[in-house]
mmCIF file of N, CA and C in Angstrom:
data_model
loop_
_atom_site.group_PDB
_atom_site.id
_atom_site.type_symbol
_atom_site.label_atom_id
_atom_site.label_comp_id
_atom_site.label_asym_id
_atom_site.label_seq_id
_atom_site.Cartn_x
_atom_site.Cartn_y
_atom_site.Cartn_z
ATOM 1 N N GLN A 1 119.395 55.690 31.907
ATOM 2 C CA GLN A 1 118.970 54.766 30.863
ATOM 3 C C GLN A 1 117.577 54.227 31.126
ATOM 4 N N VAL A 2 117.160 54.257 32.375
ATOM 5 C CA VAL A 2 115.816 53.825 32.738
ATOM 6 C C VAL A 2 115.067 55.016 33.310
ATOM 7 N N GLN A 3 113.855 55.195 32.849
ATOM 8 C CA GLN A 3 113.012 56.284 33.345
ATOM 9 C C GLN A 3 111.690 55.738 33.827
ATOM 10 N N LEU A 4 111.186 56.299 34.913
ATOM 11 C CA LEU A 4 109.839 56.033 35.386
ATOM 12 C C LEU A 4 109.072 57.341 35.333
ATOM 13 N N VAL A 5 107.963 57.345 34.649
ATOM 14 C CA VAL A 5 107.152 58.545 34.523
ATOM 15 C C VAL A 5 105.776 58.282 35.114
ATOM 16 N N GLU A 6 105.439 59.076 36.129
ATOM 17 C CA GLU A 6 104.165 58.936 36.815
ATOM 18 C C GLU A 6 103.162 59.954 36.280
ATOM 19 N N SER A 7 101.902 59.608 36.401
ATOM 20 C CA SER A 7 100.834 60.534 36.044
ATOM 21 C C SER A 7 99.576 60.155 36.816
ATOM 22 N N GLY A 8 98.643 61.108 36.877
ATOM 23 C CA GLY A 8 97.332 60.804 37.441
ATOM 24 C C GLY A 8 97.015 61.437 38.779
ATOM 25 N N GLY A 9 97.952 62.113 39.405
ATOM 26 C CA GLY A 9 97.655 62.737 40.684
ATOM 27 C C GLY A 9 96.773 63.964 40.507
ATOM 28 N N GLY A 10 96.386 64.532 41.645
ATOM 29 C CA GLY A 10 95.568 65.741 41.574
ATOM 30 C C GLY A 10 94.788 65.959 42.842
ATOM 31 N N LEU A 11 93.825 66.867 42.740
ATOM 32 C CA LEU A 11 92.959 67.237 43.863
ATOM 33 C C LEU A 11 91.613 66.543 43.678
ATOM 34 N N VAL A 12 91.142 65.895 44.732
ATOM 35 C CA VAL A 12 89.866 65.197 44.661
ATOM 36 C C VAL A 12 89.146 65.365 45.997
ATOM 37 N N GLN A 13 87.838 65.351 45.948
ATOM 38 C CA GLN A 13 87.050 65.452 47.173
ATOM 39 C C GLN A 13 87.013 64.112 47.905
ATOM 40 N N PRO A 14 86.798 64.148 49.214
ATOM 41 C CA PRO A 14 86.650 62.891 49.961
ATOM 42 C C PRO A 14 85.567 62.022 49.338
ATOM 43 N N GLY A 15 85.872 60.722 49.235
ATOM 44 C CA GLY A 15 84.965 59.795 48.595
ATOM 45 C C GLY A 15 85.204 59.620 47.113
ATOM 46 N N GLY A 16 86.049 60.469 46.545
ATOM 47 C CA GLY A 16 86.319 60.410 45.120
ATOM 48 C C GLY A 16 87.353 59.361 44.761
ATOM 49 N N SER A 17 87.701 59.349 43.468
ATOM 50 C CA SER A 17 88.636 58.351 42.946
ATOM 51 C C SER A 17 89.710 59.003 42.082
ATOM 52 N N LEU A 18 90.849 58.367 42.052
ATOM 53 C CA LEU A 18 91.942 58.737 41.158
ATOM 54 C C LEU A 18 92.634 57.466 40.700
ATOM 55 N N ARG A 19 93.261 57.542 39.530
ATOM 56 C CA ARG A 19 94.047 56.420 39.027
ATOM 57 C C ARG A 19 95.443 56.913 38.697
ATOM 58 N N LEU A 20 96.436 56.351 39.363
ATOM 59 C CA LEU A 20 97.828 56.689 39.098
ATOM 60 C C LEU A 20 98.423 55.684 38.119
ATOM 61 N N SER A 21 99.319 56.192 37.281
ATOM 62 C CA SER A 21 100.037 55.330 36.339
ATOM 63 C C SER A 21 101.526 55.592 36.467
ATOM 64 N N CYS A 22 102.316 54.575 36.205
ATOM 65 C CA CYS A 22 103.777 54.711 36.224
ATOM 66 C C CYS A 22 104.326 53.827 35.114
ATOM 67 N N ALA A 23 104.923 54.470 34.121
ATOM 68 C CA ALA A 23 105.448 53.755 32.966
ATOM 69 C C ALA A 23 106.968 53.749 32.989
ATOM 70 N N ALA A 24 107.536 52.572 32.827
ATOM 71 C CA ALA A 24 108.989 52.426 32.776
ATOM 72 C C ALA A 24 109.437 52.348 31.322
ATOM 73 N N SER A 25 110.547 53.024 31.027
ATOM 74 C CA SER A 25 111.075 52.996 29.666
ATOM 75 C C SER A 25 112.595 53.027 29.703
ATOM 76 N N GLY A 26 113.202 52.693 28.554
ATOM 77 C CA GLY A 26 114.654 52.710 28.475
ATOM 78 C C GLY A 26 115.214 51.311 28.270
ATOM 79 N N SER A 27 116.437 51.114 28.742
ATOM 80 C CA SER A 27 117.125 49.832 28.563
ATOM 81 C C SER A 27 116.668 48.848 29.645
ATOM 82 N N ILE A 28 115.611 48.124 29.350
ATOM 83 C CA ILE A 28 115.023 47.209 30.314
ATOM 84 C C ILE A 28 115.109 45.785 29.802
ATOM 85 N N PHE A 29 115.749 44.910 30.586
ATOM 86 C CA PHE A 29 115.786 43.495 30.231
ATOM 87 C C PHE A 29 114.570 42.787 30.806
ATOM 88 N N SER A 30 114.295 43.052 32.080
ATOM 89 C CA SER A 30 113.113 42.471 32.703
ATOM 90 C C SER A 30 112.707 43.304 33.920
ATOM 91 N N ILE A 31 111.449 43.139 34.308
ATOM 92 C CA ILE A 31 110.895 43.874 35.452
ATOM 93 C C ILE A 31 110.397 42.886 36.489
ATOM 94 N N TYR A 32 110.742 43.118 37.711
ATOM 95 C CA TYR A 32 110.307 42.254 38.806
ATOM 96 C C TYR A 32 109.138 42.914 39.531
ATOM 97 N N ALA A 33 109.251 43.102 40.832
ATOM 98 C CA ALA A 33 108.148 43.671 41.590
ATOM 99 C C ALA A 33 107.953 45.142 41.262
ATOM 100 N N MET A 34 106.693 45.567 41.359
ATOM 101 C CA MET A 34 106.332 46.968 41.148
ATOM 102 C C MET A 34 105.480 47.400 42.327
ATOM 103 N N GLY A 35 105.603 48.646 42.714
ATOM 104 C CA GLY A 35 104.829 49.079 43.873
ATOM 105 C C GLY A 35 104.625 50.568 43.930
ATOM 106 N N TRP A 36 103.778 50.945 44.882
ATOM 107 C CA TRP A 36 103.503 52.357 45.136
ATOM 108 C C TRP A 36 103.777 52.660 46.616
ATOM 109 N N TYR A 37 104.476 53.747 46.855
ATOM 110 C CA TYR A 37 104.730 54.256 48.194
ATOM 111 C C TYR A 37 104.121 55.656 48.277
ATOM 112 N N ARG A 38 103.964 56.138 49.495
ATOM 113 C CA ARG A 38 103.516 57.514 49.668
ATOM 114 C C ARG A 38 104.226 58.128 50.864
ATOM 115 N N GLN A 39 104.320 59.454 50.806
ATOM 116 C CA GLN A 39 104.936 60.195 51.903
ATOM 117 C C GLN A 39 104.136 61.457 52.159
ATOM 118 N N ALA A 40 103.573 61.524 53.353
ATOM 119 C CA ALA A 40 102.835 62.710 53.773
ATOM 120 C C ALA A 40 103.793 63.649 54.495
ATOM 121 N N PRO A 41 103.475 64.943 54.561
ATOM 122 C CA PRO A 41 104.359 65.897 55.232
ATOM 123 C C PRO A 41 104.643 65.479 56.668
ATOM 124 N N GLY A 42 105.922 65.463 57.029
ATOM 125 C CA GLY A 42 106.310 65.127 58.376
ATOM 126 C C GLY A 42 106.284 63.654 58.710
ATOM 127 N N LYS A 43 106.008 62.818 57.721
ATOM 128 C CA LYS A 43 105.926 61.377 57.963
ATOM 129 C C LYS A 43 106.918 60.634 57.092
ATOM 130 N N GLN A 44 107.207 59.402 57.485
ATOM 131 C CA GLN A 44 108.103 58.573 56.697
ATOM 132 C C GLN A 44 107.375 58.014 55.468
ATOM 133 N N ARG A 45 108.151 57.699 54.460
ATOM 134 C CA ARG A 45 107.581 57.072 53.278
ATOM 135 C C ARG A 45 107.097 55.671 53.657
ATOM 136 N N GLU A 46 105.912 55.314 53.173
ATOM 137 C CA GLU A 46 105.343 54.016 53.517
ATOM 138 C C GLU A 46 104.866 53.284 52.271
ATOM 139 N N LEU A 47 104.914 51.958 52.340
ATOM 140 C CA LEU A 47 104.413 51.149 51.242
ATOM 141 C C LEU A 47 102.892 51.183 51.228
ATOM 142 N N VAL A 48 102.334 51.461 50.066
ATOM 143 C CA VAL A 48 100.882 51.468 49.892
ATOM 144 C C VAL A 48 100.412 50.135 49.313
ATOM 145 N N ALA A 49 101.067 49.721 48.231
ATOM 146 C CA ALA A 49 100.682 48.468 47.570
ATOM 147 C C ALA A 49 101.826 47.979 46.712
ATOM 148 N N GLY A 50 101.920 46.665 46.571
ATOM 149 C CA GLY A 50 102.942 46.072 45.734
ATOM 150 C C GLY A 50 102.382 44.927 44.924
ATOM 151 N N ILE A 51 102.992 44.672 43.772
ATOM 152 C CA ILE A 51 102.560 43.561 42.926
ATOM 153 C C ILE A 51 103.790 42.861 42.368
ATOM 154 N N ARG A 52 103.859 41.547 42.532
ATOM 155 C CA ARG A 52 105.001 40.781 42.080
ATOM 156 C C ARG A 52 104.853 40.431 40.606
ATOM 157 N N SER A 53 105.907 39.901 40.035
ATOM 158 C CA SER A 53 105.884 39.581 38.613
ATOM 159 C C SER A 53 104.814 38.535 38.298
ATOM 160 N N GLY A 54 104.506 37.680 39.252
ATOM 161 C CA GLY A 54 103.482 36.660 39.044
ATOM 162 C C GLY A 54 102.075 37.165 39.260
ATOM 163 N N GLY A 55 101.951 38.394 39.765
ATOM 164 C CA GLY A 55 100.630 39.002 39.925
ATOM 165 C C GLY A 55 100.103 39.052 41.346
ATOM 166 N N SER A 56 100.777 38.407 42.296
ATOM 167 C CA SER A 56 100.307 38.480 43.676
ATOM 168 C C SER A 56 100.511 39.880 44.217
ATOM 169 N N THR A 57 99.631 40.289 45.129
ATOM 170 C CA THR A 57 99.619 41.668 45.601
ATOM 171 C C THR A 57 99.662 41.754 47.121
ATOM 172 N N ASP A 58 100.123 42.898 47.599
ATOM 173 C CA ASP A 58 100.106 43.231 49.015
ATOM 174 C C ASP A 58 99.591 44.651 49.167
ATOM 175 N N TYR A 59 98.881 44.895 50.262
ATOM 176 C CA TYR A 59 98.347 46.226 50.514
ATOM 177 C C TYR A 59 98.583 46.619 51.969
ATOM 178 N N ALA A 60 98.792 47.912 52.178
ATOM 179 C CA ALA A 60 98.788 48.435 53.539
ATOM 180 C C ALA A 60 97.376 48.285 54.093
ATOM 181 N N ASP A 61 97.283 48.021 55.399
ATOM 182 C CA ASP A 61 95.964 47.834 56.007
ATOM 183 C C ASP A 61 95.061 49.044 55.775
ATOM 184 N N SER A 62 95.653 50.221 55.750
ATOM 185 C CA SER A 62 94.872 51.459 55.639
ATOM 186 C C SER A 62 94.186 51.624 54.287
ATOM 187 N N VAL A 63 94.617 50.862 53.282
ATOM 188 C CA VAL A 63 94.030 51.043 51.943
ATOM 189 C C VAL A 63 93.326 49.794 51.431
ATOM 190 N N LYS A 64 93.368 48.716 52.198
ATOM 191 C CA LYS A 64 92.727 47.471 51.754
ATOM 192 C C LYS A 64 91.242 47.697 51.513
ATOM 193 N N GLY A 65 90.766 47.179 50.389
ATOM 194 C CA GLY A 65 89.363 47.332 50.033
ATOM 195 C C GLY A 65 89.050 48.623 49.309
ATOM 196 N N ARG A 66 90.003 49.567 49.280
ATOM 197 C CA ARG A 66 89.780 50.849 48.598
ATOM 198 C C ARG A 66 90.702 51.037 47.401
ATOM 199 N N PHE A 67 91.935 50.545 47.504
ATOM 200 C CA PHE A 67 92.922 50.711 46.444
ATOM 201 C C PHE A 67 93.159 49.371 45.753
ATOM 202 N N THR A 68 93.456 49.436 44.460
ATOM 203 C CA THR A 68 93.789 48.237 43.692
ATOM 204 C C THR A 68 95.019 48.506 42.838
ATOM 205 N N ILE A 69 96.019 47.659 42.991
ATOM 206 C CA ILE A 69 97.222 47.777 42.175
ATOM 207 C C ILE A 69 97.144 46.754 41.045
ATOM 208 N N SER A 70 97.619 47.151 39.873
ATOM 209 C CA SER A 70 97.642 46.242 38.731
ATOM 210 C C SER A 70 98.837 46.599 37.857
ATOM 211 N N ARG A 71 99.161 45.718 36.929
ATOM 212 C CA ARG A 71 100.301 45.973 36.050
ATOM 213 C C ARG A 71 99.983 45.463 34.654
ATOM 214 N N ASP A 72 100.572 46.149 33.669
ATOM 215 C CA ASP A 72 100.489 45.739 32.273
ATOM 216 C C ASP A 72 101.920 45.457 31.843
ATOM 217 N N ASN A 73 102.289 44.198 31.791
ATOM 218 C CA ASN A 73 103.672 43.844 31.492
ATOM 219 C C ASN A 73 104.064 44.224 30.066
ATOM 220 N N GLY A 74 103.116 44.228 29.161
ATOM 221 C CA GLY A 74 103.415 44.608 27.788
ATOM 222 C C GLY A 74 103.766 46.080 27.641
ATOM 223 N N LYS A 75 103.247 46.882 28.583
ATOM 224 C CA LYS A 75 103.504 48.330 28.549
ATOM 225 C C LYS A 75 104.483 48.755 29.640
ATOM 226 N N ASN A 76 105.003 47.796 30.412
ATOM 227 C CA ASN A 76 105.923 48.122 31.525
ATOM 228 C C ASN A 76 105.309 49.184 32.434
ATOM 229 N N THR A 77 104.050 49.022 32.742
ATOM 230 C CA THR A 77 103.313 50.049 33.489
ATOM 231 C C THR A 77 102.607 49.425 34.695
ATOM 232 N N VAL A 78 102.633 50.181 35.782
ATOM 233 C CA VAL A 78 101.913 49.799 36.985
ATOM 234 C C VAL A 78 100.879 50.875 37.281
ATOM 235 N N TYR A 79 99.722 50.442 37.758
ATOM 236 C CA TYR A 79 98.614 51.348 38.038
ATOM 237 C C TYR A 79 98.210 51.237 39.510
ATOM 238 N N LEU A 80 97.619 52.316 40.011
ATOM 239 C CA LEU A 80 97.018 52.295 41.331
ATOM 240 C C LEU A 80 95.657 52.960 41.229
ATOM 241 N N GLN A 81 94.614 52.157 41.318
ATOM 242 C CA GLN A 81 93.263 52.686 41.332
ATOM 243 C C GLN A 81 92.887 52.971 42.771
ATOM 244 N N MET A 82 92.561 54.223 43.048
ATOM 245 C CA MET A 82 92.258 54.651 44.414
ATOM 246 C C MET A 82 90.804 55.107 44.479
ATOM 247 N N ASN A 83 90.015 54.388 45.240
ATOM 248 C CA ASN A 83 88.605 54.717 45.425
ATOM 249 C C ASN A 83 88.340 55.101 46.877
ATOM 250 N N SER A 84 87.199 55.710 47.101
ATOM 251 C CA SER A 84 86.794 56.102 48.463
ATOM 252 C C SER A 84 87.917 56.831 49.186
ATOM 253 N N LEU A 85 88.489 57.789 48.499
ATOM 254 C CA LEU A 85 89.643 58.494 49.049
ATOM 255 C C LEU A 85 89.270 59.295 50.292
ATOM 256 N N LYS A 86 90.227 59.346 51.213
ATOM 257 C CA LYS A 86 90.061 60.051 52.485
ATOM 258 C C LYS A 86 91.115 61.140 52.603
ATOM 259 N N PRO A 87 90.851 62.162 53.425
ATOM 260 C CA PRO A 87 91.871 63.208 53.609
ATOM 261 C C PRO A 87 93.222 62.643 54.050
ATOM 262 N N GLU A 88 93.213 61.582 54.821
ATOM 263 C CA GLU A 88 94.479 60.998 55.281
ATOM 264 C C GLU A 88 95.251 60.272 54.174
ATOM 265 N N ASP A 89 94.670 60.156 52.994
ATOM 266 C CA ASP A 89 95.399 59.618 51.843
ATOM 267 C C ASP A 89 96.242 60.688 51.155
ATOM 268 N N THR A 90 96.106 61.922 51.591
ATOM 269 C CA THR A 90 96.877 63.021 51.004
ATOM 270 C C THR A 90 98.360 62.791 51.214
ATOM 271 N N ALA A 91 99.116 62.800 50.122
ATOM 272 C CA ALA A 91 100.557 62.531 50.175
ATOM 273 C C ALA A 91 101.134 62.661 48.764
ATOM 274 N N VAL A 92 102.443 62.616 48.705
ATOM 275 C CA VAL A 92 103.118 62.430 47.421
ATOM 276 C C VAL A 92 103.277 60.928 47.215
ATOM 277 N N TYR A 93 102.828 60.462 46.066
ATOM 278 C CA TYR A 93 102.872 59.036 45.752
ATOM 279 C C TYR A 93 104.019 58.753 44.780
ATOM 280 N N TYR A 94 104.808 57.739 45.109
ATOM 281 C CA TYR A 94 105.968 57.365 44.313
ATOM 282 C C TYR A 94 105.824 55.919 43.837
ATOM 283 N N CYS A 95 106.122 55.673 42.578
ATOM 284 C CA CYS A 95 106.187 54.286 42.138
ATOM 285 C C CYS A 95 107.620 53.781 42.320
ATOM 286 N N ASN A 96 107.714 52.490 42.528
ATOM 287 C CA ASN A 96 108.997 51.820 42.741
ATOM 288 C C ASN A 96 108.996 50.535 41.927
ATOM 289 N N VAL A 97 110.017 50.361 41.109
ATOM 290 C CA VAL A 97 110.032 49.209 40.194
ATOM 291 C C VAL A 97 111.400 48.541 40.235
ATOM 292 N N GLY A 98 111.413 47.235 40.380
ATOM 293 C CA GLY A 98 112.650 46.466 40.327
ATOM 294 C C GLY A 98 112.959 46.087 38.885
ATOM 295 N N ILE A 99 114.057 46.600 38.367
ATOM 296 C CA ILE A 99 114.370 46.445 36.943
ATOM 297 C C ILE A 99 115.752 45.838 36.759
ATOM 298 N N VAL A 100 115.830 44.894 35.867
ATOM 299 C CA VAL A 100 117.114 44.326 35.443
ATOM 300 C C VAL A 100 117.454 44.923 34.089
ATOM 301 N N VAL A 101 118.611 45.583 34.026
ATOM 302 C CA VAL A 101 119.038 46.205 32.765
ATOM 303 C C VAL A 101 119.845 45.217 31.926
ATOM 304 N N LEU A 102 120.760 44.523 32.585
ATOM 305 C CA LEU A 102 121.564 43.514 31.899
ATOM 306 C C LEU A 102 121.254 42.154 32.513
ATOM 307 N N PRO A 103 121.214 41.101 31.717
ATOM 308 C CA PRO A 103 120.821 39.784 32.241
ATOM 309 C C PRO A 103 121.773 39.234 33.291
ATOM 310 N N THR A 104 122.981 39.798 33.381
ATOM 311 C CA THR A 104 123.944 39.307 34.369
ATOM 312 C C THR A 104 123.828 40.042 35.700
ATOM 313 N N GLU A 105 122.937 41.028 35.773
ATOM 314 C CA GLU A 105 122.823 41.861 36.968
ATOM 315 C C GLU A 105 121.623 41.479 37.817
ATOM 316 N N ASP A 106 121.665 41.898 39.091
ATOM 317 C CA ASP A 106 120.519 41.753 39.983
ATOM 318 C C ASP A 106 119.548 42.909 39.727
ATOM 319 N N PRO A 107 118.265 42.734 40.116
ATOM 320 C CA PRO A 107 117.330 43.857 39.965
ATOM 321 C C PRO A 107 117.762 45.066 40.793
ATOM 322 N N PHE A 108 117.499 46.234 40.248
ATOM 323 C CA PHE A 108 117.792 47.486 40.947
ATOM 324 C C PHE A 108 116.489 48.250 41.095
ATOM 325 N N ASP A 109 116.305 48.876 42.269
ATOM 326 C CA ASP A 109 115.085 49.635 42.517
ATOM 327 C C ASP A 109 115.154 51.022 41.892
ATOM 328 N N TYR A 110 114.201 51.313 41.030
ATOM 329 C CA TYR A 110 114.073 52.639 40.445
ATOM 330 C C TYR A 110 112.822 53.314 41.019
ATOM 331 N N TRP A 111 112.897 54.667 41.139
ATOM 332 C CA TRP A 111 111.804 55.429 41.709
ATOM 333 C C TRP A 111 111.268 56.437 40.703
ATOM 334 N N GLY A 112 109.952 56.623 40.745
ATOM 335 C CA GLY A 112 109.357 57.691 39.964
ATOM 336 C C GLY A 112 109.596 59.032 40.620
ATOM 337 N N GLN A 113 109.181 60.106 39.915
ATOM 338 C CA GLN A 113 109.447 61.458 40.395
ATOM 339 C C GLN A 113 108.470 61.895 41.478
ATOM 340 N N GLY A 114 107.396 61.152 41.654
ATOM 341 C CA GLY A 114 106.396 61.499 42.652
ATOM 342 C C GLY A 114 105.261 62.291 42.045
ATOM 343 N N THR A 115 104.054 62.020 42.515
ATOM 344 C CA THR A 115 102.888 62.779 42.076
ATOM 345 C C THR A 115 102.028 63.095 43.291
ATOM 346 N N GLN A 116 101.576 64.337 43.375
ATOM 347 C CA GLN A 116 100.824 64.792 44.541
ATOM 348 C C GLN A 116 99.374 64.348 44.442
ATOM 349 N N VAL A 117 98.884 63.755 45.515
ATOM 350 C CA VAL A 117 97.465 63.434 45.655
ATOM 351 C C VAL A 117 96.949 64.205 46.864
ATOM 352 N N THR A 118 95.956 65.038 46.637
ATOM 353 C CA THR A 118 95.358 65.830 47.709
ATOM 354 C C THR A 118 93.874 65.527 47.783
ATOM 355 N N VAL A 119 93.429 65.101 48.965
ATOM 356 C CA VAL A 119 92.023 64.777 49.180
ATOM 357 C C VAL A 119 91.455 65.814 50.145
ATOM 358 N N SER A 120 90.616 66.673 49.610
ATOM 359 C CA SER A 120 90.100 67.776 50.413
ATOM 360 C C SER A 120 88.797 68.284 49.825
ATOM 361 N N SER A 121 87.930 68.769 50.709
ATOM 362 C CA SER A 121 86.687 69.375 50.247
ATOM 363 C C SER A 121 86.835 70.880 50.107
#
């Protein structure tokens, strides 16, 4: 009943930029925190950036000053602007959104399908 659709990944040269989007649709009563995780081959999935419903943000130390997370509550969409990309940013990026479907329920974490970001010359 709830879908998250990601877009915006691809191949970019070091120093380049990409913008990821993740749109939530379906039976949504309200949305809480939204975030982006990534998983590189052979590594655990890690939090890249998160944004709360009030707009406060958190970033992994490795991306501070280069990545910016934002959200459009009217479109149920979260964005990740990635600048000054490095080869070590190469990973599959997943969005994660806390969604309440029914007003009597607690938020449940939904995941996007993942989008590949490759930084290489």
